[in-house]
Short mmCIF file of C-alpha atoms in Angstrom, two decimals:
data_model
loop_
_atom_site.label_atom_id
_atom_site.label_comp_id
_atom_site.label_asym_id
_atom_site.label_seq_id
_atom_site.Cartn_x
_atom_site.Cartn_y
_atom_site.Cartn_z
CA MET A 661 40.02 261.59 -6.57
CA GLN A 662 36.82 263.26 -8.04
CA SER A 663 34.76 262.72 -10.47
CA THR A 664 33.01 264.24 -12.29
CA LEU A 665 29.36 263.57 -13.63
CA PHE A 666 27.36 265.81 -15.38
CA SER A 667 23.59 265.11 -17.10
CA LEU A 668 21.67 268.16 -18.58
CA SER A 669 18.55 267.57 -20.82
CA LEU A 670 16.74 270.10 -23.10
CA SER A 671 13.45 269.87 -24.54
CA THR A 672 11.58 272.66 -26.75
CA PRO A 673 8.60 272.17 -27.07
CA PHE A 674 5.86 273.78 -28.61
CA VAL A 675 1.88 273.83 -27.86
CA LYS A 676 -0.89 275.89 -29.53
CA PRO A 677 -3.05 277.70 -27.40
CA PRO A 678 -6.54 277.45 -27.96
CA ASN A 679 -8.41 279.38 -29.90
CA PRO A 680 -10.36 282.67 -28.75
CA ASN A 681 -12.60 283.12 -31.27
CA PRO A 682 -13.22 280.41 -33.10
CA LYS A 683 -15.34 281.54 -36.01
CA GLY A 684 -13.10 283.93 -36.09
CA PRO A 685 -9.44 283.46 -38.16
CA LYS A 686 -6.80 281.58 -36.39
CA PRO A 687 -4.57 284.14 -35.47
CA LYS A 688 -0.92 282.62 -36.80
CA ILE A 689 0.90 282.32 -33.29
CA SER A 690 2.63 279.49 -31.55
CA HIS A 691 4.04 279.09 -27.92
CA LEU A 692 6.81 278.32 -26.07
CA SER A 693 7.70 276.26 -23.33
CA HIS A 694 11.09 276.13 -22.33
CA SER A 695 12.49 273.90 -19.60
CA SER A 696 15.13 272.58 -18.17
CA SER A 697 15.84 269.46 -16.52
CA SER A 698 17.72 268.80 -13.19
CA THR A 699 21.54 269.42 -13.06
CA GLN A 700 23.84 267.32 -10.80
CA ILE A 701 27.51 267.28 -10.20
CA ASN A 702 28.59 264.85 -7.63
CA LEU A 703 32.86 265.44 -6.75
CA ASN A 704 35.11 263.08 -4.72
CA SER A 705 38.04 265.45 -3.86
CA THR A 706 41.77 263.83 -5.23
CA HIS A 707 42.72 265.08 -1.01
CA GLY A 708 40.69 262.43 0.51
CA LEU A 709 38.10 264.71 1.09
CA SER A 710 34.36 264.21 0.09
CA GLN A 711 34.55 267.67 -2.00
CA GLN A 712 31.62 269.35 -4.40
CA SER A 713 32.40 271.78 -6.46
CA PRO A 714 30.04 275.79 -5.55
CA VAL A 715 27.05 274.34 -7.22
CA SER A 716 27.46 270.80 -7.21
CA SER A 717 26.16 271.10 -3.69
CA LEU A 718 22.93 271.80 -4.88
CA CYS A 719 20.19 270.18 -6.80
CA PHE A 720 18.18 272.09 -8.35
CA ASN A 721 15.13 272.12 -10.91
CA MET A 722 14.70 275.40 -12.94
CA ARG A 723 11.62 275.80 -14.71
CA VAL A 724 11.73 279.07 -17.27
CA CYS A 725 8.71 280.00 -19.17
CA GLY A 726 8.24 282.43 -21.63
CA SER A 727 5.78 283.00 -24.67
CA PHE A 728 7.04 284.38 -27.92
CA PHE A 729 4.47 286.38 -30.54
CA VAL A 730 5.88 285.60 -33.69
CA SER A 731 5.16 284.39 -37.53
CA ASN A 732 4.98 281.26 -38.54
CA GLN A 733 8.41 281.52 -40.27
CA ARG A 734 10.28 283.04 -37.84
CA ASN A 735 9.00 280.49 -35.28
CA ASN A 736 9.78 277.21 -37.40
CA SER A 737 13.61 278.86 -38.14
CA PHE A 738 13.35 278.63 -34.72
CA LYS A 739 12.11 275.35 -33.91
CA VAL A 740 14.39 273.99 -35.84
CA ARG A 741 17.82 275.69 -34.69
CA ALA A 742 16.50 274.23 -31.17
CA ALA A 743 15.58 270.82 -32.01
CA SER A 744 18.23 268.97 -34.35
CA VAL A 745 21.96 269.99 -34.25
CA PRO A 746 23.62 271.39 -36.99
CA GLU A 747 26.01 269.07 -39.27
CA ASN A 748 29.47 271.61 -38.55
CA THR A 749 29.03 270.56 -35.23
CA GLY A 750 33.16 271.14 -35.19
CA ASP A 751 32.99 274.73 -35.43
CA THR A 752 31.16 275.80 -32.38
CA VAL A 753 32.59 273.61 -29.91
CA LYS A 754 36.25 274.30 -31.13
CA PRO A 755 35.55 277.79 -29.81
CA SER A 756 34.58 276.78 -26.36
CA GLY A 757 37.33 274.00 -26.64
CA VAL A 758 39.92 276.95 -26.84
CA ILE A 759 38.67 278.71 -24.41
CA LYS A 760 38.15 276.16 -21.55
CA THR A 761 41.77 275.30 -22.50
CA LEU A 762 43.43 279.14 -21.84
CA GLN A 763 40.76 279.41 -19.15
CA LEU A 764 42.58 275.69 -17.30
CA GLY A 765 46.23 276.77 -18.11
CA PHE A 766 45.66 280.50 -16.70
CA MET A 767 44.04 278.39 -13.82
CA PHE A 768 47.82 275.94 -13.57
CA GLY A 769 49.63 279.29 -13.70
CA ILE A 770 48.02 280.71 -10.71
CA TRP A 771 48.15 277.83 -8.36
CA TYR A 772 52.26 277.08 -9.51
CA ILE A 773 52.40 281.32 -9.11
CA LEU A 774 50.99 281.08 -5.84
CA ASN A 775 52.68 278.26 -4.39
CA ILE A 776 55.91 279.41 -5.01
CA TYR A 777 55.62 283.28 -3.68
CA PHE A 778 53.90 281.48 -0.64
CA ASN A 779 56.81 279.03 -0.05
CA ILE A 780 59.59 282.35 -0.81
CA TYR A 781 57.60 284.60 1.37
CA ASN A 782 57.12 282.07 4.06
CA LYS A 783 61.14 281.04 4.21
CA GLN A 784 61.99 284.42 4.54
CA VAL A 785 59.37 284.70 7.99
CA LEU A 786 60.17 281.71 9.37
CA LYS A 787 64.19 282.60 8.84
CA VAL A 788 64.25 285.61 11.13
CA TYR A 789 60.80 285.17 12.63
CA PRO A 790 61.90 281.46 14.36
CA PHE A 791 58.33 280.88 16.17
CA PRO A 792 56.18 278.63 13.42
CA ALA A 793 53.45 277.88 15.60
CA THR A 794 52.66 281.94 15.94
CA VAL A 795 53.57 282.17 12.27
CA THR A 796 50.61 278.89 11.30
CA ALA A 797 48.11 280.15 13.31
CA PHE A 798 48.19 284.02 11.86
CA GLN A 799 47.90 282.49 8.16
CA PHE A 800 44.76 280.26 9.95
CA GLY A 801 43.68 283.81 10.89
CA PHE A 802 44.02 285.64 7.76
CA GLY A 803 42.18 282.98 6.27
CA SER A 804 39.16 282.88 8.69
CA LEU A 805 39.00 286.19 7.78
CA MET A 806 38.68 286.16 4.11
CA VAL A 807 36.80 283.24 4.58
CA ALA A 808 34.38 285.45 7.16
CA LEU A 809 34.15 288.44 4.13
CA MET A 810 33.96 286.00 1.20
CA TRP A 811 30.72 285.35 3.16
CA ALA A 812 29.29 288.52 4.55
CA SER A 813 29.40 290.20 1.06
CA ASN A 814 27.69 286.75 -0.59
CA SER A 815 30.33 285.88 -3.28
CA TYR A 816 29.91 282.54 -1.84
CA ILE A 817 27.04 281.10 -0.15
CA ARG A 818 27.62 280.25 3.93
CA PRO A 819 26.85 276.80 5.27
CA LYS A 820 24.83 275.05 7.41
CA ILE A 821 26.99 272.92 9.63
CA THR A 822 25.17 270.12 11.15
CA PRO A 823 26.26 268.76 14.58
CA GLN A 824 27.28 265.53 12.27
CA GLN A 825 29.28 267.13 10.53
CA LEU A 826 30.80 269.03 12.82
CA ALA A 827 31.53 265.70 14.36
CA ALA A 828 32.99 264.33 10.51
CA ILE A 829 34.99 267.57 10.63
CA PHE A 830 36.47 267.93 13.49
CA PRO A 831 39.07 265.04 13.40
CA LEU A 832 40.23 266.08 9.87
CA ALA A 833 40.55 269.98 11.55
CA VAL A 834 42.93 268.84 13.78
CA ALA A 835 44.99 266.53 11.26
CA HIS A 836 45.37 269.91 8.60
CA THR A 837 46.14 271.91 12.01
CA VAL A 838 49.37 269.56 12.72
CA GLY A 839 49.70 268.95 9.09
CA ASN A 840 50.83 272.65 8.07
CA LEU A 841 52.31 273.57 11.85
CA LEU A 842 54.54 270.35 11.08
CA THR A 843 55.34 271.61 7.39
CA ASN A 844 56.04 274.84 8.95
CA ILE A 845 58.68 273.46 11.37
CA SER A 846 60.28 272.04 8.29
CA LEU A 847 60.26 275.31 6.54
CA GLY A 848 62.15 276.83 9.30
CA LYS A 849 65.07 274.52 9.75
CA VAL A 850 66.04 273.16 6.31
CA ALA A 851 66.17 274.51 2.46
CA ILE A 852 62.62 274.27 1.36
CA SER A 853 63.79 272.23 -1.34
CA PHE A 854 64.68 269.58 0.67
CA THR A 855 61.36 269.77 2.07
CA HIS A 856 59.27 269.46 -1.03
CA THR A 857 61.53 266.55 -1.70
CA ILE A 858 60.24 264.78 1.81
CA LYS A 859 57.02 265.59 1.01
CA ALA A 860 56.91 263.18 -2.38
CA MET A 861 56.81 260.58 -0.13
CA GLU A 862 52.86 261.67 0.63
CA PRO A 863 51.62 258.60 -1.47
CA PHE A 864 54.19 256.02 0.65
CA PHE A 865 52.10 256.96 3.06
CA THR A 866 48.61 256.88 1.58
CA VAL A 867 49.01 253.39 0.28
CA VAL A 868 49.98 251.98 3.88
CA LEU A 869 47.22 253.67 5.82
CA SER A 870 44.65 252.98 2.55
CA ALA A 871 46.21 248.91 3.51
CA LEU A 872 46.31 248.99 7.43
CA ILE A 873 42.85 251.38 7.58
CA LEU A 874 40.17 250.65 4.87
CA ALA A 875 41.75 247.69 4.12
CA GLU A 876 42.69 248.54 0.07
CA ARG A 877 45.48 246.26 -1.32
CA PRO A 878 47.31 248.16 -3.65
CA THR A 879 48.58 246.77 -7.25
CA LEU A 880 51.63 245.48 -8.25
CA TRP A 881 52.15 248.89 -10.32
CA VAL A 882 51.45 251.16 -7.41
CA VAL A 883 53.64 249.40 -5.36
CA SER A 884 56.31 249.64 -8.08
CA SER A 885 56.30 253.26 -7.94
CA LEU A 886 56.56 253.55 -4.61
CA VAL A 887 60.36 252.20 -5.27
CA PRO A 888 62.21 255.63 -6.62
CA ILE A 889 60.08 257.60 -4.37
CA VAL A 890 61.45 255.88 -1.05
CA GLY A 891 64.81 255.92 -2.57
CA GLY A 892 64.68 259.57 -4.00
CA VAL A 893 64.37 260.28 -1.08
CA ALA A 894 67.02 258.73 0.71
CA LEU A 895 69.50 259.17 -1.52
CA ALA A 896 68.25 263.44 -1.49
CA SER A 897 68.19 263.27 2.09
CA PHE A 898 71.87 261.50 2.63
CA THR A 899 73.49 264.43 0.21
CA GLU A 900 71.21 267.65 1.47
CA VAL A 901 73.80 270.73 3.08
CA SER A 902 71.00 271.59 5.36
CA PHE A 903 70.17 268.50 6.89
CA ASN A 904 68.79 268.46 9.97
CA TRP A 905 66.88 266.33 12.31
CA THR A 906 64.04 268.69 13.38
CA GLY A 907 63.44 269.86 9.92
CA PHE A 908 63.27 265.88 7.66
CA CYS A 909 61.45 264.59 10.99
CA SER A 910 58.52 267.20 10.70
CA ALA A 911 58.44 267.15 6.82
CA MET A 912 57.87 262.95 7.33
CA ALA A 913 55.41 263.18 10.22
CA SER A 914 53.35 266.22 8.12
CA ASN A 915 53.08 263.33 5.84
CA LEU A 916 51.45 261.33 8.48
CA THR A 917 48.94 263.58 9.33
CA ASN A 918 47.89 265.42 6.05
CA GLN A 919 47.74 261.52 4.92
CA SER A 920 45.96 260.18 7.93
CA ARG A 921 43.68 262.96 7.27
CA ASN A 922 42.70 261.61 3.47
CA VAL A 923 42.00 258.58 4.37
CA PHE A 924 39.70 259.05 7.80
CA SER A 925 37.65 261.59 5.66
CA LYS A 926 36.99 258.48 3.43
CA LYS A 927 36.26 256.24 6.13
CA LEU A 928 34.33 259.54 8.05
CA MET A 929 32.54 261.68 5.14
CA VAL A 930 31.05 258.67 3.52
CA LYS A 931 27.23 260.37 2.69
CA LYS A 932 27.62 262.17 -0.13
CA GLU A 933 24.27 264.63 1.13
CA GLU A 934 26.45 265.29 4.54
CA SER A 935 29.45 266.64 2.19
CA LEU A 936 30.14 269.78 2.16
CA ASP A 937 31.31 271.60 -1.06
CA ASN A 938 35.26 271.42 -1.14
CA ILE A 939 35.38 275.12 -1.11
CA ASN A 940 33.14 275.51 1.86
CA LEU A 941 34.98 271.88 3.53
CA PHE A 942 38.18 274.29 2.95
CA SER A 943 37.03 277.24 4.82
CA VAL A 944 35.71 275.87 7.69
CA LEU A 945 38.94 273.76 7.74
CA THR A 946 40.28 277.00 8.44
CA ILE A 947 38.42 278.04 10.97
CA ILE A 948 38.57 275.68 13.07
CA SER A 949 42.51 274.92 13.09
CA PHE A 950 42.64 278.57 13.79
CA ILE A 951 40.64 278.21 16.65
CA LEU A 952 42.00 275.26 17.70
CA LEU A 953 46.43 276.62 17.09
CA ALA A 954 45.72 280.42 18.12
CA PRO A 955 45.87 278.73 21.99
CA VAL A 956 48.20 276.29 21.30
CA ALA A 957 50.83 278.68 19.88
CA ILE A 958 49.98 281.29 22.81
CA PHE A 959 50.51 278.38 25.19
CA LEU A 960 54.55 277.09 23.32
CA GLU A 961 55.54 280.10 21.74
CA GLY A 962 54.07 282.99 24.19
CA ALA A 963 52.75 286.24 22.18
CA LYS A 964 55.43 287.28 20.16
CA PHE A 965 54.44 289.73 18.72
CA THR A 966 56.09 293.15 21.01
CA PRO A 967 58.42 294.96 20.36
CA SER A 968 61.49 292.99 21.18
CA TYR A 969 61.22 290.20 18.81
CA LEU A 970 59.32 292.26 16.05
CA GLN A 971 63.04 294.56 16.23
CA SER A 972 64.94 291.16 16.32
CA ALA A 973 64.08 290.03 13.54
CA ALA A 974 64.70 293.51 12.43
CA ASN A 975 68.47 293.00 13.21
CA GLN A 976 68.31 289.76 10.64
CA GLY A 977 67.41 291.49 8.03
CA LEU A 978 63.57 292.52 8.16
CA ASN A 979 62.87 295.64 9.75
CA VAL A 980 58.71 295.50 10.73
CA ARG A 981 56.87 296.98 7.74
CA GLU A 982 58.63 294.12 5.55
CA LEU A 983 57.94 291.13 8.36
CA CYS A 984 54.18 292.19 8.99
CA VAL A 985 54.29 292.69 4.59
CA ARG A 986 55.77 289.51 3.90
CA SER A 987 53.26 287.81 6.94
CA LEU A 988 50.55 288.99 4.75
CA LEU A 989 51.53 288.16 1.08
CA ALA A 990 52.24 284.00 2.88
CA GLY A 991 48.63 284.08 4.52
CA PHE A 992 46.86 285.47 1.27
CA CYS A 993 49.30 283.06 -0.73
CA PHE A 994 48.13 280.28 1.70
CA LEU A 995 44.75 280.41 1.37
CA GLY A 996 44.86 281.40 -2.69
CA TYR A 997 46.85 278.42 -3.82
CA GLN A 998 44.21 275.90 -2.30
CA GLN A 999 41.28 277.76 -3.09
CA VAL A 1000 42.30 277.58 -7.07
CA SER A 1001 43.93 273.63 -6.21
CA TYR A 1002 40.15 272.55 -5.31
CA MET A 1003 38.94 275.33 -7.81
CA ILE A 1004 41.11 273.13 -11.19
CA LEU A 1005 39.83 269.93 -8.72
CA ASP A 1006 36.62 271.08 -10.46
CA MET A 1007 37.85 271.02 -13.70
CA VAL A 1008 39.67 268.14 -14.29
CA SER A 1009 40.22 264.61 -14.08
CA PRO A 1010 41.97 263.52 -10.78
CA ILE A 1011 44.79 262.13 -12.28
CA THR A 1012 45.05 265.62 -14.35
CA HIS A 1013 45.32 267.17 -10.87
CA ALA A 1014 47.69 264.79 -9.59
CA VAL A 1015 49.62 265.27 -12.38
CA GLY A 1016 49.44 268.85 -12.26
CA ASN A 1017 50.49 268.52 -8.09
CA CYS A 1018 53.85 266.52 -9.21
CA VAL A 1019 54.84 269.44 -11.94
CA LYS A 1020 53.75 271.65 -9.23
CA ARG A 1021 56.77 270.45 -6.53
CA VAL A 1022 59.39 270.50 -9.22
CA VAL A 1023 58.32 273.95 -10.30
CA VAL A 1024 58.22 275.35 -6.70
CA ILE A 1025 61.44 273.39 -6.11
CA VAL A 1026 63.49 274.79 -8.72
CA SER A 1027 62.02 278.33 -8.38
CA SER A 1028 63.04 277.96 -4.50
CA ILE A 1029 66.75 276.57 -5.62
CA ILE A 1030 67.23 279.84 -7.59
CA PHE A 1031 66.15 282.38 -5.43
CA PHE A 1032 67.93 281.41 -2.43
CA GLN A 1033 70.90 280.20 -4.53
CA THR A 1034 70.53 277.30 -2.26
CA PRO A 1035 73.37 274.98 -3.15
CA VAL A 1036 72.83 271.07 -4.78
CA SER A 1037 75.27 268.40 -5.60
CA PRO A 1038 74.58 265.71 -8.33
CA VAL A 1039 73.77 263.58 -6.56
CA ASN A 1040 71.46 265.47 -4.38
CA SER A 1041 69.73 266.61 -7.96
CA LEU A 1042 69.53 262.93 -8.92
CA GLY A 1043 67.81 261.76 -5.64
CA THR A 1044 65.20 264.69 -5.78
CA ALA A 1045 64.58 263.78 -9.26
CA LEU A 1046 64.24 259.86 -8.67
CA ALA A 1047 61.74 260.59 -6.32
CA LEU A 1048 59.95 263.38 -8.17
CA ALA A 1049 59.82 260.70 -11.36
CA GLY A 1050 58.62 257.92 -8.99
CA VAL A 1051 55.37 260.63 -7.51
CA PHE A 1052 54.14 260.77 -11.80
CA LEU A 1053 54.24 257.01 -12.00
CA TYR A 1054 52.01 256.62 -8.72
CA SER A 1055 49.84 259.09 -10.15
CA ARG A 1056 49.88 257.00 -13.71
CA ALA A 1057 49.62 253.70 -11.45
CA LYS A 1058 46.86 254.58 -9.59
CA ARG A 1059 44.87 254.88 -13.45
CA ILE A 1060 45.43 251.24 -13.95
CA LYS A 1061 42.98 249.34 -12.45
CA PRO A 1062 42.89 245.71 -11.52
CA LYS A 1063 41.40 243.31 -13.93
CA PRO A 1064 38.02 241.77 -12.69
CA LYS A 1065 38.81 238.12 -11.28
CA ALA A 1066 36.92 235.08 -13.21
CA ALA A 1067 34.53 234.00 -11.60
#
């Protein structure tokens, strides 16, 4: 979860310069000095990672000085505007608020669309090319290439990783790699809707691991919200048409690894000055994950880019060109939706982001059922809705702080 603190102060002192000619008439000039204090943003990720916005990793001081030679009348007019706040501030605040709301809505839309297309393209590829380790390594490789281009073009500042940071990031990268691999294994075995229904149990693993590792005691409201989550997932699993033990266990294991990553990140990366901002942290995780998974994928599945394997995929409905294009699009959407998610995290509160993530899961489940025409029974729909409602209640329950005990 993140919290954002923004402080900005502006001062506009007016200082008269000394008159170079004491005997002559005093020139009607004034000197304008404009200085701004340091601006700092502190950010903690909703995923448990210590993350910051692209500008929040820098604490900077900027001083801009300018001299303007104007008449006393113009200078006095500017001085009043800079030093005082007009009474009708609502007229100037409303447009910026509307623009921010529209921008935020656009970002949420992009987040959902990229997630929908990632799941659809990923499922299409895994259906005809059942090598999840190779597919996941390809996605990490594509993401690493995009990150390298981003840093090389100076569109984003490349971080300087210290040995202490690398030691803290490495176990997170391992969990990140395993979690995404297990998710792809599940997507290749069962329906998208079922995988995301199981992944709705992430709050359950978060609460359990936080209690065991961090000794955090959940509130009664948080524990109560876990009941519909567990019950809904169990109900959906019993009535799932595409149920497969490999797919079910892989999704459950991905919940465990992903939430382990989040919980351990709180314990390992506690010093904010040693933390990376969220974009660079995800970028570094992507590169390390590719380095870790590429040799493992070759060892487990071999080199699956030979013409015979590509032809076998073509025989099942996707020719070589379609397979390559969908793999590239899945890799792009995979990197894109996670980056946009972190950008949204910089703009809203952790609770708002958690609610948006819950809505995103609903959108992905519904869109995948419509696109793939997945058969869903009424009882299965009830279980899915119950689990998602529990996730929503969990995000609300986390907002309720326990009352301090009286001394």
